[in-house]
Amino acid sequence: MTTSTLSPARAAGSPRAHTAPAAYAVTPPRTHRTPPPSATSTTPVTAPARERVTTRTTTLPGSREATDRVPLLALLAPLLLFTHGILDWVDGLDSLDGLRGLGGLGGVAAARDQGALSVAAGVLLVLSVASFAWLTVGLGARLRHLPLAVPTALLAAFGAGATATVWIGQVTGLIGHEAPAALSSGGGVLTAVALAMVLVALTVEGRLPVGSLALAAVSVGIMLLPWGLGPLASLVLLIALAPLTRPVEAD
């Protein structure tokens, strides 16, 4: 009787019966998920463009020089005063003997009759005083240590307004032409005082040469002489303000 050498069948509950299929289990392949179009960032593309636009708009050279009216006013105000002096001198010629009625233009006493030279000289006087007042405001803004910007600006503006008011009153006949000198020329004197204060302050701070201040004082002395040398004084003042006609760099 032969004995069978075949090994009995493994029990169904054997551990190997459960672990063998697991060992040979096939892992499903991972699928690559493409991110949605909204997830893609466009920041690296647009960021350099924004930086360029910001750089171009923020760096604007010469922005201060474009708004600085001091160089123009330092040239225009003395020239207006010079032209006023010439017209005033020519307008007074018809008051001399043998020259009365010079071209029917009329003299200072005929301002209420709308003499052409009288009106033109008055307009130029008002414009010149207003230009000096504006120049005073611009120069006061350049001060860094002396607090004179606001007082001088108010004084110069008051002087320009007073000059315009007196001239309008004389032309319309509301103010007589025999008005005191303090009333007729007081506005211009106040504006000149304000400008002188600013020039002295700029010289103290080293922003104006001492020679310019000295020439400005000489021009004032010439204007006070009783010989009608207003045009000469205006030319000297133009030379004194010549350093201000050059634009300054931003601090």
Coordinates of C-alpha atoms in Angstrom, one line a residue:
M1 CA 0.0 0.0 0.0
T2 CA 1.6 3.2 -1.2
T3 CA 1.7 6.3 0.7
S4 CA 0.9 9.5 -1.2
T5 CA 3.6 12.2 -1.1
L6 CA 1.4 15.0 -2.2
S7 CA 1.1 17.7 0.4
P8 CA -2.4 18.4 1.5
A9 CA -4.1 21.5 0.2
R10 CA -3.6 24.6 2.2
A11 CA -6.4 25.7 4.3
A12 CA -8.4 28.5 3.0
G13 CA -7.9 30.5 6.2
S14 CA -4.1 30.4 6.0
P15 CA -2.4 33.7 6.4
R16 CA -0.5 33.3 3.1
A17 CA -3.8 32.9 1.3
H18 CA -4.6 36.5 2.2
T19 CA -1.2 38.2 2.0
A20 CA -0.2 36.7 -1.3
P21 CA -2.7 38.5 -3.5
A22 CA -2.0 41.7 -1.6
A23 CA 1.7 41.4 -2.4
Y24 CA 0.9 41.1 -6.1
A25 CA -1.7 43.9 -6.1
V26 CA -1.3 46.4 -8.9
T27 CA -1.3 50.0 -7.8
P28 CA -3.4 52.1 -10.2
P29 CA -1.4 54.7 -12.0
R30 CA -1.7 58.3 -10.8
T31 CA -3.2 60.6 -13.3
H32 CA -1.6 64.0 -13.8
R33 CA -4.2 66.8 -13.1
T34 CA -3.8 69.9 -15.1
P35 CA -4.5 73.0 -13.1
P36 CA -7.4 75.1 -14.3
P37 CA -6.6 78.1 -16.4
S38 CA -7.6 80.5 -13.6
A39 CA -4.8 79.0 -11.4
T40 CA -2.1 80.2 -13.7
S41 CA -0.5 83.5 -12.4
T42 CA 0.2 86.3 -14.8
T43 CA 2.0 88.4 -12.2
P44 CA 5.6 87.8 -13.5
V45 CA 4.4 89.1 -16.9
T46 CA 2.7 92.3 -15.8
A47 CA 4.8 93.3 -12.8
P48 CA 7.8 94.6 -14.9
A49 CA 5.4 96.7 -17.1
R50 CA 3.8 98.3 -14.0
E51 CA 7.2 99.1 -12.6
R52 CA 8.2 100.8 -15.8
V53 CA 5.1 102.9 -15.9
T54 CA 5.5 104.0 -12.3
T55 CA 9.1 105.0 -12.9
R56 CA 8.3 107.1 -15.9
T57 CA 5.5 109.0 -14.2
T58 CA 7.3 109.7 -11.0
T59 CA 10.6 110.9 -12.3
L60 CA 9.7 114.1 -14.1
P61 CA 12.8 116.3 -14.3
G62 CA 12.4 120.1 -14.1
S63 CA 9.0 120.0 -12.4
R64 CA 10.1 122.8 -10.0
E65 CA 11.7 125.0 -12.7
A66 CA 8.4 124.8 -14.7
T67 CA 6.5 126.5 -11.8
D68 CA 9.2 129.0 -10.7
R69 CA 8.3 132.5 -12.0
V70 CA 11.1 134.3 -10.2
P71 CA 13.5 134.4 -13.2
L72 CA 10.7 135.9 -15.5
L73 CA 9.5 138.4 -12.9
A74 CA 13.0 139.6 -12.1
L75 CA 13.3 140.5 -15.7
L76 CA 9.8 141.7 -16.4
A77 CA 9.2 143.9 -13.4
P78 CA 12.1 146.3 -13.9
L79 CA 11.3 146.5 -17.7
L80 CA 7.7 147.5 -16.9
L81 CA 8.9 150.2 -14.5
F82 CA 11.4 151.4 -17.1
T83 CA 8.7 151.7 -19.8
H84 CA 6.4 153.5 -17.3
G85 CA 9.2 156.0 -16.6
I86 CA 9.6 156.7 -20.3
L87 CA 5.9 157.2 -21.0
D88 CA 5.6 159.3 -17.9
W89 CA 8.4 161.5 -19.1
V90 CA 7.0 161.9 -22.6
D91 CA 3.5 162.5 -21.1
G92 CA 4.8 165.4 -19.1
L93 CA 6.3 167.2 -22.2
D94 CA 3.0 168.8 -23.1
S95 CA 3.0 170.7 -19.8
L96 CA 6.1 172.7 -20.9
D97 CA 5.8 176.0 -22.6
G98 CA 5.5 175.8 -26.3
L99 CA 4.6 172.1 -26.3
R100 CA 1.1 172.2 -25.0
G101 CA -1.4 169.8 -26.6
L102 CA 1.4 167.4 -27.8
G103 CA -0.5 165.3 -30.4
G104 CA -3.7 165.7 -28.4
L105 CA -2.3 163.0 -26.0
G106 CA -2.9 164.9 -22.8
G107 CA -0.7 165.1 -19.7
V108 CA -1.1 163.8 -16.2
A109 CA -3.8 166.4 -15.5
A110 CA -5.8 165.1 -18.4
A111 CA -6.1 161.5 -17.1
R112 CA -9.8 161.9 -16.5
D113 CA -10.1 162.8 -20.2
Q114 CA -8.6 159.5 -21.1
G115 CA -5.3 160.8 -22.4
A116 CA -3.6 157.9 -24.2
L117 CA -0.2 158.3 -22.6
S118 CA -1.7 158.9 -19.2
V119 CA -3.7 155.8 -19.3
A120 CA -0.8 153.7 -20.7
A121 CA 1.6 155.0 -18.1
G122 CA -0.9 154.3 -15.3
V123 CA -1.5 150.8 -16.5
L124 CA 2.2 150.1 -16.7
L125 CA 2.7 151.5 -13.2
V126 CA 0.1 149.1 -11.8
L127 CA 1.5 146.2 -13.7
S128 CA 5.0 146.9 -12.6
V129 CA 4.0 147.2 -8.9
A130 CA 2.0 144.0 -9.2
S131 CA 5.0 142.3 -10.8
F132 CA 7.3 143.4 -7.9
A133 CA 4.7 142.1 -5.4
W134 CA 4.6 138.8 -7.2
L135 CA 8.4 138.7 -7.3
T136 CA 8.4 139.4 -3.5
V137 CA 6.2 136.4 -2.9
G138 CA 8.3 134.1 -5.0
L139 CA 11.6 135.3 -3.4
G140 CA 10.0 134.9 0.1
A141 CA 9.3 131.2 -0.7
R142 CA 13.0 130.7 -1.2
L143 CA 13.8 131.7 2.4
R144 CA 14.8 128.7 4.6
H145 CA 15.7 130.3 8.0
L146 CA 14.2 133.8 8.3
P147 CA 10.3 133.8 8.7
L148 CA 9.6 136.7 6.4
A149 CA 7.7 135.0 3.6
V150 CA 4.2 135.7 4.9
P151 CA 4.7 139.3 6.2
T152 CA 6.4 140.5 3.1
A153 CA 3.9 138.8 0.9
L154 CA 1.0 140.5 2.7
L155 CA 2.7 143.9 2.6
A156 CA 3.6 143.6 -1.1
A157 CA 0.0 142.5 -2.0
F158 CA -1.4 145.4 0.0
G159 CA 0.9 147.8 -1.8
A160 CA -0.1 146.5 -5.2
G161 CA -3.8 146.7 -4.3
A162 CA -3.4 150.3 -3.0
T163 CA -1.6 151.4 -6.2
A164 CA -4.3 149.9 -8.4
T165 CA -7.1 151.5 -6.3
V166 CA -5.6 155.0 -6.4
W167 CA -5.0 154.8 -10.1
I168 CA -8.6 153.7 -10.8
G169 CA -9.8 156.4 -8.5
Q170 CA -7.8 159.1 -10.3
V171 CA -8.9 158.0 -13.8
T172 CA -12.6 157.9 -12.8
G173 CA -12.4 161.2 -11.0
L174 CA -13.2 159.7 -7.5
I175 CA -9.8 160.8 -6.3
G176 CA -8.4 164.2 -7.2
H177 CA -5.1 164.5 -9.0
E178 CA -3.9 166.9 -6.3
A179 CA -3.9 164.0 -3.8
P180 CA -1.0 163.8 -1.3
A181 CA 2.1 162.0 -2.4
A182 CA 1.6 159.5 0.5
L183 CA -1.6 158.4 -1.1
S184 CA -0.6 158.4 -4.7
S185 CA 2.7 156.7 -4.3
G186 CA 2.2 154.9 -0.9
G187 CA 1.3 151.6 -2.5
G188 CA 4.5 151.4 -4.5
V189 CA 6.6 152.4 -1.5
L190 CA 5.1 149.5 0.6
T191 CA 5.8 147.0 -2.2
A192 CA 9.4 148.3 -2.4
V193 CA 9.9 148.0 1.3
A194 CA 8.6 144.4 1.2
L195 CA 10.9 143.6 -1.7
A196 CA 13.9 145.2 0.1
M197 CA 13.3 143.1 3.2
V198 CA 13.3 139.9 1.1
L199 CA 16.4 140.9 -0.7
V200 CA 18.2 141.6 2.6
A201 CA 17.0 138.2 4.0
L202 CA 18.3 136.4 0.9
T203 CA 21.6 138.1 1.2
V204 CA 21.9 137.1 4.8
E205 CA 21.2 133.5 3.9
G206 CA 23.8 133.5 1.1
R207 CA 21.2 133.2 -1.7
L208 CA 21.9 136.6 -3.2
P209 CA 25.3 138.3 -3.9
V210 CA 26.1 141.3 -1.7
G211 CA 26.8 143.3 -4.9
S212 CA 23.2 142.8 -6.1
L213 CA 21.9 144.2 -2.8
A214 CA 24.2 147.2 -3.1
L215 CA 23.0 147.9 -6.6
A216 CA 19.4 147.7 -5.5
A217 CA 20.1 150.3 -2.8
V218 CA 21.7 152.5 -5.5
S219 CA 18.6 152.2 -7.7
V220 CA 16.4 153.3 -4.8
G221 CA 18.6 156.3 -4.2
I222 CA 18.5 157.3 -7.9
M223 CA 14.7 157.0 -7.9
L224 CA 14.4 159.3 -4.9
L225 CA 16.3 162.1 -6.6
P226 CA 14.1 165.0 -7.8
W227 CA 15.3 164.9 -11.4
G228 CA 13.0 162.3 -12.9
L229 CA 15.6 159.6 -13.2
G230 CA 13.1 156.7 -12.9
P231 CA 14.2 154.9 -16.1
L232 CA 17.8 155.0 -15.0
A233 CA 16.9 153.6 -11.6
S234 CA 14.9 150.8 -13.3
L235 CA 17.9 149.8 -15.4
V236 CA 20.2 149.7 -12.3
L237 CA 17.6 147.6 -10.6
L238 CA 17.4 145.3 -13.6
I239 CA 21.2 144.8 -13.3
A240 CA 20.9 144.2 -9.5
L241 CA 18.2 141.5 -10.1
A242 CA 20.2 139.8 -12.8
P243 CA 21.3 136.8 -10.6
L244 CA 17.7 136.0 -10.0
T245 CA 17.0 135.6 -13.7
R246 CA 18.9 132.3 -13.6
P247 CA 16.8 129.3 -12.5
V248 CA 17.9 127.6 -9.3
E249 CA 18.2 123.8 -8.8
A250 CA 15.8 122.1 -6.4
D251 CA 17.2 121.7 -2.9

